Amino acid sequence: MQLNSSYIQSLARYGIRPEYVLAPGCYSYNLAAWRIRNHIRDDNGDLWTRVANYHSRTPVHNARYRAAIMAKAARWEAWLSSRYKTPIA
């Protein structure tokens, strides 16, 4: 998972050190999920803009990432729907 080095200083207050992020395993994925959750919970805008804030808050970069993640989510939804039928509420 991507982690911009500019976040290291702010993450230090939580005891997160650079070597933890760089270590093999799932730590970087857990950290990315934690950061995305915080964007969803704390940021302004619609859900997809909040998710895209993980990549960038700069509008042009956010919009490009937002479009890409929405397309991936649509493909994932189609794949899931084709294999697992769920009742519509």
mmCIF file of C-alpha atoms in Angstrom:
data_model
loop_
_atom_site.group_PDB
_atom_site.id
_atom_site.type_symbol
_atom_site.label_atom_id
_atom_site.label_comp_id
_atom_site.label_asym_id
_atom_site.label_seq_id
_atom_site.Cartn_x
_atom_site.Cartn_y
_atom_site.Cartn_z
ATOM 1 C CA MET A 1 0.000 0.000 0.000
ATOM 2 C CA GLN A 2 1.173 3.495 -0.659
ATOM 3 C CA LEU A 3 2.228 5.609 2.277
ATOM 4 C CA ASN A 4 3.492 9.085 1.674
ATOM 5 C CA SER A 5 6.534 9.798 3.840
ATOM 6 C CA SER A 6 4.929 13.086 4.886
ATOM 7 C CA TYR A 7 2.572 11.049 7.095
ATOM 8 C CA ILE A 8 5.366 9.464 9.161
ATOM 9 C CA GLN A 9 5.689 12.401 11.562
ATOM 10 C CA SER A 10 1.943 12.567 12.256
ATOM 11 C CA LEU A 11 1.761 8.783 12.693
ATOM 12 C CA ALA A 12 4.586 8.822 15.243
ATOM 13 C CA ARG A 13 2.167 10.071 17.915
ATOM 14 C CA TYR A 14 0.438 6.678 17.611
ATOM 15 C CA GLY A 15 3.729 4.810 17.967
ATOM 16 C CA ILE A 16 3.861 3.999 14.251
ATOM 17 C CA ARG A 17 7.438 3.907 13.003
ATOM 18 C CA PRO A 18 8.683 3.790 9.392
ATOM 19 C CA GLU A 19 10.130 0.292 9.815
ATOM 20 C CA TYR A 20 6.695 -1.026 10.832
ATOM 21 C CA VAL A 21 5.186 0.245 7.610
ATOM 22 C CA LEU A 22 8.015 -1.137 5.481
ATOM 23 C CA ALA A 23 8.026 -4.576 7.114
ATOM 24 C CA PRO A 24 6.620 -7.524 5.167
ATOM 25 C CA GLY A 25 3.109 -8.606 6.050
ATOM 26 C CA CYS A 26 -0.252 -6.960 6.499
ATOM 27 C CA TYR A 27 0.696 -3.938 8.598
ATOM 28 C CA SER A 28 0.704 -1.502 5.686
ATOM 29 C CA TYR A 29 -2.728 -2.769 4.589
ATOM 30 C CA ASN A 30 -4.124 -2.327 8.076
ATOM 31 C CA LEU A 31 -2.661 1.167 8.207
ATOM 32 C CA ALA A 32 -4.164 2.041 4.819
ATOM 33 C CA ALA A 33 -7.580 0.763 5.934
ATOM 34 C CA TRP A 34 -7.307 2.830 9.119
ATOM 35 C CA ARG A 35 -6.441 5.962 7.124
ATOM 36 C CA ILE A 36 -9.294 5.420 4.652
ATOM 37 C CA ARG A 37 -11.707 4.876 7.549
ATOM 38 C CA ASN A 38 -10.584 8.176 9.071
ATOM 39 C CA HIS A 39 -11.122 9.965 5.747
ATOM 40 C CA ILE A 40 -14.615 8.501 5.469
ATOM 41 C CA ARG A 41 -15.445 9.435 9.055
ATOM 42 C CA ASP A 42 -13.806 12.870 9.288
ATOM 43 C CA ASP A 43 -13.628 14.487 5.845
ATOM 44 C CA ASN A 44 -16.212 16.539 3.987
ATOM 45 C CA GLY A 45 -17.833 15.668 0.680
ATOM 46 C CA ASP A 46 -19.577 12.622 -0.682
ATOM 47 C CA LEU A 47 -18.369 9.115 0.144
ATOM 48 C CA TRP A 48 -16.235 8.672 -2.980
ATOM 49 C CA THR A 49 -14.489 12.026 -2.512
ATOM 50 C CA ARG A 50 -13.698 11.063 1.081
ATOM 51 C CA VAL A 51 -12.288 7.716 -0.046
ATOM 52 C CA ALA A 52 -10.245 9.436 -2.773
ATOM 53 C CA ASN A 53 -8.764 11.771 -0.154
ATOM 54 C CA TYR A 54 -6.576 8.779 0.746
ATOM 55 C CA HIS A 55 -4.810 9.394 -2.560
ATOM 56 C CA SER A 56 -4.964 13.192 -2.711
ATOM 57 C CA ARG A 57 -7.033 16.146 -1.548
ATOM 58 C CA THR A 58 -5.926 18.127 -4.608
ATOM 59 C CA PRO A 59 -9.141 18.338 -6.671
ATOM 60 C CA VAL A 60 -7.706 17.227 -10.031
ATOM 61 C CA HIS A 61 -5.884 14.229 -8.527
ATOM 62 C CA ASN A 62 -8.790 13.406 -6.229
ATOM 63 C CA ALA A 63 -11.222 13.388 -9.166
ATOM 64 C CA ARG A 64 -9.016 11.074 -11.226
ATOM 65 C CA TYR A 65 -8.552 8.617 -8.340
ATOM 66 C CA ARG A 66 -12.247 8.915 -7.436
ATOM 67 C CA ALA A 67 -13.274 7.897 -10.966
ATOM 68 C CA ALA A 68 -10.841 4.962 -10.947
ATOM 69 C CA ILE A 69 -11.975 3.641 -7.565
ATOM 70 C CA MET A 70 -15.648 3.991 -8.528
ATOM 71 C CA ALA A 71 -15.032 1.959 -11.700
ATOM 72 C CA LYS A 72 -13.232 -0.735 -9.697
ATOM 73 C CA ALA A 73 -16.059 -0.823 -7.154
ATOM 74 C CA ALA A 74 -18.605 -1.245 -9.962
ATOM 75 C CA ARG A 75 -16.632 -4.169 -11.422
ATOM 76 C CA TRP A 76 -16.366 -5.736 -7.958
ATOM 77 C CA GLU A 77 -20.119 -5.297 -7.420
ATOM 78 C CA ALA A 78 -20.858 -6.934 -10.772
ATOM 79 C CA TRP A 79 -18.556 -9.844 -9.962
ATOM 80 C CA LEU A 80 -20.140 -10.346 -6.545
ATOM 81 C CA SER A 81 -23.687 -10.048 -7.921
ATOM 82 C CA SER A 82 -22.993 -12.651 -10.596
ATOM 83 C CA ARG A 83 -21.871 -15.167 -7.989
ATOM 84 C CA TYR A 84 -23.853 -14.378 -4.865
ATOM 85 C CA LYS A 85 -27.529 -13.579 -5.072
ATOM 86 C CA THR A 86 -28.821 -11.472 -2.216
ATOM 87 C CA PRO A 87 -32.357 -10.279 -1.572
ATOM 88 C CA ILE A 88 -33.066 -6.641 -2.351
ATOM 89 C CA ALA A 89 -34.231 -4.814 0.760
#
